Structure formats: structure tokens, C-alpha cells
Amino acid sequence: MQLETAIRLRRSVRKYAERKVSRTTVRKLLDLARRAPSSLGGEPWHFLEIRDLALKRELGTIKNKHCPPAKRAFRADFLASVPVIVLVCVDRRRSHGRILENGLLATGHLLLAARAEGLGSVYMSAQTAERPRLRTDIKRLLRIPPGIEPISLIPLGYPAERPAPKRLRPLDTMVHRDYF
Amino acid sequence: MQLETAIRLRRSVRKYAERKVSRTTVRKLLDLARRAPSSLGGEPWHFLEIRDLALKRELGTIKNKHCPPAKRAFRADFLASVPVIVLVCVDRRRSHGRILENGLLATGHLLLAARAEGLGSVYMSAQTAERPRLRTDIKRLLRIPPGIEPISLIPLGYPAERPAPKRLRPLDTMVHRDYF
């Protein structure tokens, strides 16, 4: 799929068909995710491909538990029935002080690559400064060692919903010449 | 350009031809950047399209001044001769506690969209927790009001160098099934 098409069609999907997502497909997406830029070329990424039902259910529970009040409308229960969840992590020692940057740029590739494969996904945070327990609960559940930091939690599946097109704010209100 | 091709061909470029980058091209890239996901659909982005020579030169000086020791090999002097620099910012009030995430996902779109247009770019940070003066110096220079936070500084130009293909770490060392 064309890059521009993938960007324009990508939406946040939270309802997925039961159709299986193959290991080969996930591997292809991860290969594209890890081609993101990284600080000093450290390639600090680790990806957990989570298919175990009990783990997916528990990730939903953890996300609900640490959900900020403004986002309570978005329950994470659906994680239990997602075909596969990818947890994007970074190795602190390979990140050169750019943990979030490295993790987020790979996550962005993953979201677009998923759309290009006809898969739905949605960005979900696996860390937040205000609720440090989100990160530590995820680390404990998935036996993630010290120095490896979860960044994002990306459900992947063939979409069973078609979100309405985005109504965007006018681009001109966001663009400035030279000075703000 | 195909998404997969853009991802595979994208490299960090720091030498640019003198060829002009049109406002229309930049606008197209920013339109794709702001289609990134954002927390609660806040679309918190602001983009500064910087072409003024004195400002580009001063941005190079600021980046050099706050460069961490490990990255001193990458001088930022080249910013003075880049056709255009985009500063990606986010509005704190529209970010719902996800300032970096929102800024980084739009930046990732911008880097890929640039490559698809035949443009070179390179990720440069406009903020870092360890050197808060980087952010405040940039804000002062570009008259950025309180509540608007610079995230990344993206030079754009037609490439005058062709970086060697990446030698990547084996993907298998990054992928884990269920548990780490």
C-alpha cells in the first residue's frame, strides 16, 4: 500500500474479527518497526508477541486499573479478545537517553505497517510518568528484566469495525512561518 | 511510494542539495504528519516551517551547545544550510498527558512522508529531560508561548549524500513469545 494511503486510512480500531493473524505477518510488521531511526543507531527494541489468553486478559485488567479519569470511556477489556498484542519495549542501555523517542518511532512504523497489511490497531501506552505502576505491573506480568522498558501496547487484528472518517482541525491553524 | 519501500529506504541524511523545497511540498508533508494518532483525538500539533537563515544558524548553535558528550560526532552546523527545518511542537492543553507520544508519532509520519517525496531528513530532538535548556532556548528563539512544547527538529532537503545501507541486528534477538 502507498504510504499516503496507509496514513490516510489508518484509524484506531478496538473491535477485531476472530480471524487469526499469522506469525509470519507479525514478523513482517516487526521487521518494519525496527527499521525506525534510533539514537546513535542503537536499535534498542524488544517486541513481545502476546497470544496467551490469560496474559491478554490480565493486560486489559492492568490497563483498566491505571486508566486516567479522562479516558475511562475507553475500557481495555477488548484486549482479551484481540488475536495478538505486541508490547514494544526498549533496552535502556542501548537507548542513549532516548527511551521514549526510540520506542515511539518504532511504534509509529508498526501502526502504519499494520494498516498496510489490512490489520487494525490502536495506540495504547505501556508507561506514563503520572502512573509508574502501569509500567511495573506490565513488567512483572511479562517477566521483563530490569533495564528493559515497556513503551506501548499495540493490539493487532483484522478489523470488525470501520470508524468514521476523522474530522480534522484546519491545518492552517497548526502551521507557522519561522516564528510561532 | 509504497510504505514498505519508504521504511526500507529511509536513512538519516545530514547533507542536502541547494535545491529549494517548495511550500506546497512542506504543506503536503505536514498534512500527513498531523494524521498521526493523538490522545483523545486532541490533534495538539503545531509546526514551525523555518526558512530564515539567521534562525537556522542559531538552531545549529543551540543544538551544539546542548549536545551530550556521546553525540559530539554529530555537529549541528549543517542546519544553517538546510533548505527548511520543521519544528514539531505540541500544545500541552490538547495533549492529555501524552506530550511526547503525540509529538513523536507525528514526527514519524513526517520522516516517512519526506522519504516518499524524495526528501532527506534526520530525527533531531528539541527537548530532553537531562538538558531542559535545549527546550527553553528553542522556545525563546522562536517566540513559542507557554504551554506549547517543542518536541523534534526535522531538517528537510533533497539529499546530497547516500548513506550506506543499515547493517541491522538479527530480528530474532528482539522478538519474544508471550513472556520476555
mmCIF file of C-alpha atoms in Angstrom:
data_model
loop_
_atom_site.group_PDB
_atom_site.id
_atom_site.type_symbol
_atom_site.label_atom_id
_atom_site.label_comp_id
_atom_site.label_asym_id
_atom_site.label_seq_id
_atom_site.Cartn_x
_atom_site.Cartn_y
_atom_site.Cartn_z
ATOM 1 C CA MET A 1 0.000 0.000 0.000
ATOM 2 C CA GLN A 2 1.119 3.554 -0.691
ATOM 3 C CA LEU A 3 2.445 5.409 2.353
ATOM 4 C CA GLU A 4 -0.041 8.221 1.858
ATOM 5 C CA THR A 5 -2.954 5.768 1.649
ATOM 6 C CA ALA A 6 -1.838 3.962 4.808
ATOM 7 C CA ILE A 7 -1.611 7.266 6.675
ATOM 8 C CA ARG A 8 -4.992 8.481 5.426
ATOM 9 C CA LEU A 9 -6.819 5.208 6.105
ATOM 10 C CA ARG A 10 -5.275 4.390 9.481
ATOM 11 C CA ARG A 11 -7.774 4.707 12.314
ATOM 12 C CA SER A 12 -7.862 3.455 15.875
ATOM 13 C CA VAL A 13 -9.623 0.077 15.869
ATOM 14 C CA ARG A 14 -10.872 -1.594 19.053
ATOM 15 C CA LYS A 15 -13.099 -4.360 17.605
ATOM 16 C CA TYR A 16 -11.428 -7.238 15.841
ATOM 17 C CA ALA A 17 -12.624 -10.248 13.846
ATOM 18 C CA GLU A 18 -11.800 -13.718 15.162
ATOM 19 C CA ARG A 19 -9.592 -14.320 12.120
ATOM 20 C CA LYS A 20 -6.080 -15.378 13.105
ATOM 21 C CA VAL A 21 -3.073 -13.123 12.484
ATOM 22 C CA SER A 22 -0.184 -15.333 11.395
ATOM 23 C CA ARG A 23 3.264 -15.315 12.966
ATOM 24 C CA THR A 24 4.641 -14.533 9.501
ATOM 25 C CA THR A 25 2.522 -11.400 9.252
ATOM 26 C CA VAL A 26 3.548 -10.221 12.719
ATOM 27 C CA ARG A 27 7.191 -10.869 11.893
ATOM 28 C CA LYS A 28 6.897 -8.747 8.756
ATOM 29 C CA LEU A 29 5.430 -5.879 10.801
ATOM 30 C CA LEU A 30 8.158 -6.125 13.430
ATOM 31 C CA ASP A 31 10.815 -6.121 10.727
ATOM 32 C CA LEU A 32 9.412 -2.776 9.540
ATOM 33 C CA ALA A 33 9.013 -1.446 13.095
ATOM 34 C CA ARG A 34 12.686 -1.981 13.917
ATOM 35 C CA ARG A 35 13.735 -0.010 10.806
ATOM 36 C CA ALA A 36 12.770 3.200 12.624
ATOM 37 C CA PRO A 37 15.560 5.650 13.423
ATOM 38 C CA SER A 38 17.214 5.126 16.812
ATOM 39 C CA SER A 39 19.624 7.224 18.797
ATOM 40 C CA LEU A 40 23.218 6.502 17.632
ATOM 41 C CA GLY A 41 21.816 3.522 15.713
ATOM 42 C CA GLY A 42 21.364 1.614 18.970
ATOM 43 C CA GLU A 43 18.393 -0.464 17.699
ATOM 44 C CA PRO A 44 17.250 -0.842 21.315
ATOM 45 C CA TRP A 45 13.956 -2.610 20.611
ATOM 46 C CA HIS A 46 12.370 -5.718 22.050
ATOM 47 C CA PHE A 47 8.946 -6.893 20.934
ATOM 48 C CA LEU A 48 6.735 -9.271 22.898
ATOM 49 C CA GLU A 49 4.235 -11.080 20.661
ATOM 50 C CA ILE A 50 1.480 -11.935 23.137
ATOM 51 C CA ARG A 51 -1.120 -14.565 22.219
ATOM 52 C CA ASP A 52 -1.744 -16.279 25.561
ATOM 53 C CA LEU A 53 -5.363 -15.641 26.610
ATOM 54 C CA ALA A 54 -4.649 -15.251 30.330
ATOM 55 C CA LEU A 55 -1.924 -12.680 29.613
ATOM 56 C CA LYS A 56 -4.120 -10.691 27.223
ATOM 57 C CA ARG A 57 -6.931 -10.657 29.795
ATOM 58 C CA GLU A 58 -4.553 -9.536 32.553
ATOM 59 C CA LEU A 59 -3.143 -6.746 30.333
ATOM 60 C CA GLY A 60 -6.714 -5.483 29.945
ATOM 61 C CA THR A 61 -7.137 -5.529 33.725
ATOM 62 C CA ILE A 62 -3.865 -3.650 34.253
ATOM 63 C CA LYS A 63 -4.767 -1.027 31.648
ATOM 64 C CA ASN A 64 -8.209 -0.500 33.221
ATOM 65 C CA LYS A 65 -6.702 -0.248 36.703
ATOM 66 C CA HIS A 66 -4.302 2.549 35.736
ATOM 67 C CA CYS A 67 -6.627 4.362 33.346
ATOM 68 C CA PRO A 68 -6.775 8.130 33.996
ATOM 69 C CA PRO A 69 -10.287 9.505 34.643
ATOM 70 C CA ALA A 70 -10.467 11.346 31.286
ATOM 71 C CA LYS A 71 -10.041 8.082 29.386
ATOM 72 C CA ARG A 72 -12.466 5.854 31.281
ATOM 73 C CA ALA A 73 -14.745 5.757 28.220
ATOM 74 C CA PHE A 74 -12.094 3.585 26.561
ATOM 75 C CA ARG A 75 -12.199 0.333 28.509
ATOM 76 C CA ALA A 76 -9.378 -2.097 27.781
ATOM 77 C CA ASP A 77 -11.487 -5.260 28.216
ATOM 78 C CA PHE A 78 -11.317 -5.809 24.452
ATOM 79 C CA LEU A 79 -7.657 -6.817 24.809
ATOM 80 C CA ALA A 80 -8.780 -10.279 25.934
ATOM 81 C CA SER A 81 -10.269 -10.995 22.519
ATOM 82 C CA VAL A 82 -7.585 -9.438 20.313
ATOM 83 C CA PRO A 83 -5.726 -12.063 18.216
ATOM 84 C CA VAL A 84 -2.297 -10.725 19.166
ATOM 85 C CA ILE A 85 -0.865 -7.883 21.224
ATOM 86 C CA VAL A 86 2.620 -6.529 20.581
ATOM 87 C CA LEU A 87 4.362 -4.934 23.538
ATOM 88 C CA VAL A 88 7.064 -2.572 22.233
ATOM 89 C CA CYS A 89 9.963 -2.251 24.687
ATOM 90 C CA VAL A 90 13.370 -0.598 24.605
ATOM 91 C CA ASP A 91 16.640 -1.547 26.227
ATOM 92 C CA ARG A 92 17.735 1.374 28.381
ATOM 93 C CA ARG A 93 21.450 0.663 27.808
ATOM 94 C CA ARG A 94 21.049 0.890 24.033
ATOM 95 C CA SER A 95 18.851 3.987 24.085
ATOM 96 C CA HIS A 96 21.359 6.772 24.799
ATOM 97 C CA GLY A 97 18.838 8.704 26.874
ATOM 98 C CA ARG A 98 16.154 8.469 24.188
ATOM 99 C CA ILE A 99 13.915 5.734 25.550
ATOM 100 C CA LEU A 100 10.555 7.198 24.594
ATOM 101 C CA GLU A 101 11.747 8.557 21.249
ATOM 102 C CA ASN A 102 13.163 5.199 20.157
ATOM 103 C CA GLY A 103 10.105 3.315 21.337
ATOM 104 C CA LEU A 104 7.587 5.691 19.818
ATOM 105 C CA LEU A 105 9.159 5.914 16.367
ATOM 106 C CA ALA A 106 9.153 2.104 16.078
ATOM 107 C CA THR A 107 5.542 2.068 17.308
ATOM 108 C CA GLY A 108 4.567 4.533 14.577
ATOM 109 C CA HIS A 109 6.047 2.246 11.932
ATOM 110 C CA LEU A 110 4.164 -0.681 13.430
ATOM 111 C CA LEU A 111 0.800 1.137 13.319
ATOM 112 C CA LEU A 112 1.254 2.118 9.671
ATOM 113 C CA ALA A 113 2.621 -1.263 8.608
ATOM 114 C CA ALA A 114 -0.384 -2.928 10.253
ATOM 115 C CA ARG A 115 -2.764 -0.740 8.243
ATOM 116 C CA ALA A 116 -0.914 -1.515 5.018
ATOM 117 C CA GLU A 117 -1.453 -5.243 5.751
ATOM 118 C CA GLY A 118 -5.176 -4.688 6.270
ATOM 119 C CA LEU A 119 -4.881 -5.016 10.043
ATOM 120 C CA GLY A 120 -6.435 -2.765 12.653
ATOM 121 C CA SER A 121 -4.548 -1.490 15.688
ATOM 122 C CA VAL A 122 -4.685 1.244 18.275
ATOM 123 C CA TYR A 123 -2.001 3.087 20.195
ATOM 124 C CA MET A 124 -2.050 2.180 23.885
ATOM 125 C CA SER A 125 0.552 3.426 26.331
ATOM 126 C CA ALA A 126 2.554 0.943 28.414
ATOM 127 C CA GLN A 127 4.144 3.672 30.525
ATOM 128 C CA THR A 128 3.252 7.078 31.859
ATOM 129 C CA ALA A 129 5.122 9.353 34.228
ATOM 130 C CA GLU A 130 1.985 10.020 36.318
ATOM 131 C CA ARG A 131 1.198 6.323 36.916
ATOM 132 C CA PRO A 132 4.505 4.445 37.268
ATOM 133 C CA ARG A 133 2.619 1.320 38.408
ATOM 134 C CA LEU A 134 1.342 0.774 34.866
ATOM 135 C CA ARG A 135 4.883 0.029 33.726
ATOM 136 C CA THR A 136 5.873 -2.028 36.745
ATOM 137 C CA ASP A 137 2.686 -4.136 36.656
ATOM 138 C CA ILE A 138 3.289 -4.925 32.973
ATOM 139 C CA LYS A 139 6.943 -5.758 33.662
ATOM 140 C CA ARG A 140 6.061 -8.137 36.484
ATOM 141 C CA LEU A 141 3.337 -9.904 34.449
ATOM 142 C CA LEU A 142 5.544 -10.467 31.416
ATOM 143 C CA ARG A 143 8.799 -11.169 33.340
ATOM 144 C CA ILE A 144 10.594 -8.225 31.806
ATOM 145 C CA PRO A 145 14.065 -7.778 33.315
ATOM 146 C CA PRO A 146 15.477 -4.544 34.785
ATOM 147 C CA GLY A 147 16.732 -2.129 32.124
ATOM 148 C CA ILE A 148 14.104 -3.148 29.575
ATOM 149 C CA GLU A 149 11.269 -0.606 29.475
ATOM 150 C CA PRO A 150 7.773 -1.163 28.054
ATOM 151 C CA ILE A 151 6.656 1.765 25.889
ATOM 152 C CA SER A 152 3.484 0.836 24.031
ATOM 153 C CA LEU A 153 0.930 -1.925 23.812
ATOM 154 C CA ILE A 154 -0.349 -2.499 20.289
ATOM 155 C CA PRO A 155 -3.323 -4.835 19.656
ATOM 156 C CA LEU A 156 -3.383 -6.294 16.140
ATOM 157 C CA GLY A 157 -6.283 -7.959 14.354
ATOM 158 C CA TYR A 158 -8.452 -7.808 11.271
ATOM 159 C CA PRO A 159 -10.949 -5.018 11.939
ATOM 160 C CA ALA A 160 -14.568 -5.763 12.828
ATOM 161 C CA GLU A 161 -15.484 -2.083 12.875
ATOM 162 C CA ARG A 162 -14.948 0.765 10.457
ATOM 163 C CA PRO A 163 -14.501 4.001 12.416
ATOM 164 C CA ALA A 164 -15.977 7.092 10.766
ATOM 165 C CA PRO A 165 -13.535 9.300 8.850
ATOM 166 C CA LYS A 166 -11.695 11.811 11.018
ATOM 167 C CA ARG A 167 -12.907 15.390 11.107
ATOM 168 C CA LEU A 168 -9.641 17.253 11.348
ATOM 169 C CA ARG A 169 -8.891 20.727 12.649
ATOM 170 C CA PRO A 170 -7.859 23.173 9.882
ATOM 171 C CA LEU A 171 -4.194 22.597 9.005
ATOM 172 C CA ASP A 172 -3.590 26.351 8.708
ATOM 173 C CA THR A 173 -4.141 26.801 12.442
ATOM 174 C CA MET A 174 -1.170 24.465 13.050
ATOM 175 C CA VAL A 175 1.389 25.862 10.598
ATOM 176 C CA HIS A 176 3.610 28.841 11.375
ATOM 177 C CA ARG A 177 6.320 30.530 9.284
ATOM 178 C CA ASP A 178 9.679 30.911 11.040
ATOM 179 C CA TYR A 179 8.284 32.152 14.367
ATOM 180 C CA PHE A 180 5.297 30.781 16.269
ATOM 181 C CA MET B 1 5.802 5.369 -2.792
ATOM 182 C CA GLN B 2 4.906 2.106 -1.073
ATOM 183 C CA LEU B 3 5.005 2.255 2.729
ATOM 184 C CA GLU B 4 7.411 -0.658 2.885
ATOM 185 C CA THR B 5 9.762 0.990 0.381
ATOM 186 C CA ALA B 6 9.717 4.286 2.283
ATOM 187 C CA ILE B 7 10.551 2.475 5.531
ATOM 188 C CA ARG B 8 13.332 0.428 3.946
ATOM 189 C CA LEU B 9 14.912 3.364 2.104
ATOM 190 C CA ARG B 10 14.651 5.968 4.850
ATOM 191 C CA ARG B 11 18.045 6.887 6.269
ATOM 192 C CA SER B 12 19.315 9.804 8.323
ATOM 193 C CA VAL B 13 20.575 12.475 5.907
ATOM 194 C CA ARG B 14 22.735 15.412 7.033
ATOM 195 C CA LYS B 15 23.944 16.756 3.662
ATOM 196 C CA TYR B 16 21.437 18.468 1.419
ATOM 197 C CA ALA B 17 21.468 19.845 -2.116
ATOM 198 C CA GLU B 18 20.812 23.567 -2.604
ATOM 199 C CA ARG B 19 17.576 22.733 -4.437
ATOM 200 C CA LYS B 20 14.600 24.525 -2.951
ATOM 201 C CA VAL B 21 11.851 22.630 -1.128
ATOM 202 C CA SER B 22 8.535 24.257 -2.029
ATOM 203 C CA ARG B 23 5.947 25.411 0.462
ATOM 204 C CA THR B 24 3.462 23.117 -1.281
ATOM 205 C CA THR B 25 5.671 20.095 -0.630
ATOM 206 C CA VAL B 26 6.115 21.013 3.026
ATOM 207 C CA ARG B 27 2.388 21.533 3.389
ATOM 208 C CA LYS B 28 1.740 18.058 1.969
ATOM 209 C CA LEU B 29 4.157 16.541 4.496
ATOM 210 C CA LEU B 30 2.587 18.417 7.405
ATOM 211 C CA ASP B 31 -0.861 17.290 6.315
ATOM 212 C CA LEU B 32 0.348 13.686 6.616
ATOM 213 C CA ALA B 33 2.189 14.358 9.894
ATOM 214 C CA ARG B 34 -0.963 15.647 11.605
ATOM 215 C CA ARG B 35 -2.865 12.477 10.645
ATOM 216 C CA ALA B 36 -0.941 10.598 13.335
ATOM 217 C CA PRO B 37 -2.954 9.226 16.257
ATOM 218 C CA SER B 38 -3.278 11.607 19.199
ATOM 219 C CA SER B 39 -4.544 11.116 22.706
ATOM 220 C CA LEU B 40 -8.354 11.517 22.785
ATOM 221 C CA GLY B 41 -8.105 12.899 19.239
ATOM 222 C CA GLY B 42 -6.699 16.167 20.578
ATOM 223 C CA GLU B 43 -4.634 16.939 17.419
ATOM 224 C CA PRO B 44 -2.302 19.011 19.594
ATOM 225 C CA TRP B 45 0.292 19.794 16.920
ATOM 226 C CA HIS B 46 1.948 22.999 15.821
ATOM 227 C CA PHE B 47 4.558 23.047 13.083
ATOM 228 C CA LEU B 48 7.076 25.835 12.541
ATOM 229 C CA GLU B 49 8.342 25.938 8.953
ATOM 230 C CA ILE B 50 11.718 27.638 9.394
ATOM 231 C CA ARG B 51 13.487 29.106 6.352
ATOM 232 C CA ASP B 52 15.121 32.227 7.795
ATOM 233 C CA LEU B 53 18.915 31.832 7.602
ATOM 234 C CA ALA B 54 19.680 33.511 10.928
ATOM 235 C CA LEU B 55 17.184 31.277 12.714
ATOM 236 C CA LYS B 56 18.530 28.081 11.110
ATOM 237 C CA ARG B 57 22.080 29.090 12.070
ATOM 238 C CA GLU B 58 21.032 29.837 15.653
ATOM 239 C CA LEU B 59 19.213 26.487 15.911
ATOM 240 C CA GLY B 60 22.512 24.806 14.947
ATOM 241 C CA THR B 61 24.291 26.756 17.669
ATOM 242 C CA ILE B 62 21.677 25.800 20.273
ATOM 243 C CA LYS B 63 21.826 22.120 19.294
ATOM 244 C CA ASN B 64 25.644 22.116 19.506
ATOM 245 C CA LYS B 65 25.566 23.877 22.877
ATOM 246 C CA HIS B 66 23.298 21.271 24.469
ATOM 247 C CA CYS B 67 24.764 18.242 22.711
ATOM 248 C CA PRO B 68 25.531 15.369 25.107
ATOM 249 C CA PRO B 69 29.172 14.146 25.020
ATOM 250 C CA ALA B 70 28.304 10.820 23.337
ATOM 251 C CA LYS B 71 26.838 12.651 20.333
ATOM 252 C CA ARG B 72 29.548 15.268 19.715
ATOM 253 C CA ALA B 73 30.497 13.499 16.465
ATOM 254 C CA PHE B 74 27.200 14.768 15.057
ATOM 255 C CA ARG B 75 27.653 18.538 14.832
ATOM 256 C CA ALA B 76 24.520 20.533 14.058
ATOM 257 C CA ASP B 77 26.286 23.209 11.952
ATOM 258 C CA PHE B 78 24.673 21.736 8.851
ATOM 259 C CA LEU B 79 21.318 23.174 9.957
ATOM 260 C CA ALA B 80 22.407 26.578 8.601
ATOM 261 C CA SER B 81 22.426 25.233 5.029
ATOM 262 C CA VAL B 82 19.307 23.072 5.141
ATOM 263 C CA PRO B 83 16.522 24.412 2.866
ATOM 264 C CA VAL B 84 13.860 24.136 5.566
ATOM 265 C CA ILE B 85 13.609 22.964 9.155
ATOM 266 C CA VAL B 86 10.297 21.857 10.658
ATOM 267 C CA LEU B 87 9.952 22.228 14.401
ATOM 268 C CA VAL B 88 7.255 19.846 15.635
ATOM 269 C CA CYS B 89 5.522 21.156 18.765
ATOM 270 C CA VAL B 90 2.530 20.088 20.815
ATOM 271 C CA ASP B 91 0.011 22.093 22.786
ATOM 272 C CA ARG B 92 0.112 20.840 26.361
ATOM 273 C CA ARG B 93 -3.581 21.570 26.918
ATOM 274 C CA ARG B 94 -4.603 19.375 23.998
ATOM 275 C CA SER B 95 -2.219 16.517 24.813
ATOM 276 C CA HIS B 96 -3.979 14.819 27.749
ATOM 277 C CA GLY B 97 -0.663 13.971 29.421
ATOM 278 C CA ARG B 98 0.790 12.474 26.226
ATOM 279 C CA ILE B 99 3.047 15.269 25.031
ATOM 280 C CA LEU B 100 5.966 13.174 23.801
ATOM 281 C CA GLU B 101 3.786 10.410 22.375
ATOM 282 C CA ASN B 102 1.705 12.840 20.334
ATOM 283 C CA GLY B 103 4.758 14.726 19.118
ATOM 284 C CA LEU B 104 6.766 11.631 18.257
ATOM 285 C CA LEU B 105 4.052 9.840 16.294
ATOM 286 C CA ALA B 106 3.553 12.916 14.085
ATOM 287 C CA THR B 107 7.336 13.196 13.671
ATOM 288 C CA GLY B 108 7.498 9.584 12.487
ATOM 289 C CA HIS B 109 4.886 10.307 9.824
ATOM 290 C CA LEU B 110 6.874 13.362 8.744
ATOM 291 C CA LEU B 111 10.127 11.395 8.355
ATOM 292 C CA LEU B 112 8.460 8.718 6.231
ATOM 293 C CA ALA B 113 6.435 11.178 4.164
ATOM 294 C CA ALA B 114 9.646 13.110 3.447
ATOM 295 C CA ARG B 115 11.336 9.955 2.152
ATOM 296 C CA ALA B 116 8.339 9.142 -0.037
ATOM 297 C CA GLU B 117 8.706 12.625 -1.609
ATOM 298 C CA GLY B 118 12.404 12.016 -2.301
ATOM 299 C CA LEU B 119 13.484 14.282 0.548
ATOM 300 C CA GLY B 120 16.121 13.563 3.155
ATOM 301 C CA SER B 121 15.650 14.258 6.846
ATOM 302 C CA VAL B 122 17.049 13.270 10.199
ATOM 303 C CA TYR B 123 15.481 12.997 13.628
ATOM 304 C CA MET B 124 16.790 15.678 15.987
ATOM 305 C CA SER B 125 15.425 16.175 19.464
ATOM 306 C CA ALA B 126 14.077 19.567 20.537
ATOM 307 C CA GLN B 127 13.697 18.540 24.180
ATOM 308 C CA THR B 128 15.365 16.229 26.630
ATOM 309 C CA ALA B 129 14.783 15.734 30.332
ATOM 310 C CA GLU B 130 18.527 15.920 31.124
ATOM 311 C CA ARG B 131 19.059 19.272 29.364
ATOM 312 C CA PRO B 132 15.937 21.395 29.903
ATOM 313 C CA ARG B 133 17.751 24.441 28.458
ATOM 314 C CA LEU B 134 17.573 22.925 24.968
ATOM 315 C CA ARG B 135 13.816 23.341 25.017
ATOM 316 C CA THR B 136 13.793 26.773 26.655
ATOM 317 C CA ASP B 137 16.465 28.165 24.296
ATOM 318 C CA ILE B 138 14.464 26.994 21.282
ATOM 319 C CA LYS B 139 11.259 28.448 22.731
ATOM 320 C CA ARG B 140 12.863 31.832 23.343
ATOM 321 C CA LEU B 141 14.426 31.980 19.851
ATOM 322 C CA LEU B 142 11.196 31.126 18.045
ATOM 323 C CA ARG B 143 8.852 33.074 20.372
ATOM 324 C CA ILE B 144 6.928 29.976 21.384
ATOM 325 C CA PRO B 145 4.339 30.770 24.058
ATOM 326 C CA PRO B 146 3.930 28.936 27.390
ATOM 327 C CA GLY B 147 2.067 25.651 27.071
ATOM 328 C CA ILE B 148 3.425 24.916 23.587
ATOM 329 C CA GLU B 149 6.273 22.390 23.788
ATOM 330 C CA PRO B 150 8.902 21.745 21.098
ATOM 331 C CA ILE B 151 9.453 18.024 20.535
ATOM 332 C CA SER B 152 11.593 17.496 17.455
ATOM 333 C CA LEU B 153 13.565 19.452 14.898
ATOM 334 C CA ILE B 154 13.381 17.961 11.409
ATOM 335 C CA PRO B 155 15.621 19.283 8.611
ATOM 336 C CA LEU B 156 14.216 18.705 5.126
ATOM 337 C CA GLY B 157 16.057 18.867 1.816
ATOM 338 C CA TYR B 158 16.925 16.902 -1.275
ATOM 339 C CA PRO B 159 19.780 14.606 -0.236
ATOM 340 C CA ALA B 160 23.375 15.294 -1.285
ATOM 341 C CA GLU B 161 24.623 12.118 0.334
ATOM 342 C CA ARG B 162 23.547 8.496 0.145
ATOM 343 C CA PRO B 163 24.212 6.834 3.494
ATOM 344 C CA ALA B 164 25.314 3.200 3.287
ATOM 345 C CA PRO B 165 22.597 0.585 3.855
ATOM 346 C CA LYS B 166 21.987 -0.223 7.504
ATOM 347 C CA ARG B 167 23.502 -3.352 8.974
ATOM 348 C CA LEU B 168 20.771 -4.438 11.332
ATOM 349 C CA ARG B 169 20.947 -6.625 14.409
ATOM 350 C CA PRO B 170 19.226 -10.020 13.928
ATOM 351 C CA LEU B 171 15.464 -9.592 14.325
ATOM 352 C CA ASP B 172 15.201 -12.863 16.263
ATOM 353 C CA THR B 173 17.141 -11.357 19.170
ATOM 354 C CA MET B 174 14.368 -8.740 19.511
ATOM 355 C CA VAL B 175 11.252 -10.911 19.304
ATOM 356 C CA HIS B 176 9.816 -12.806 22.280
ATOM 357 C CA ARG B 177 6.738 -15.008 22.547
ATOM 358 C CA ASP B 178 4.323 -14.066 25.350
ATOM 359 C CA TYR B 179 6.980 -13.546 28.026
ATOM 360 C CA PHE B 180 10.284 -11.725 27.650
#
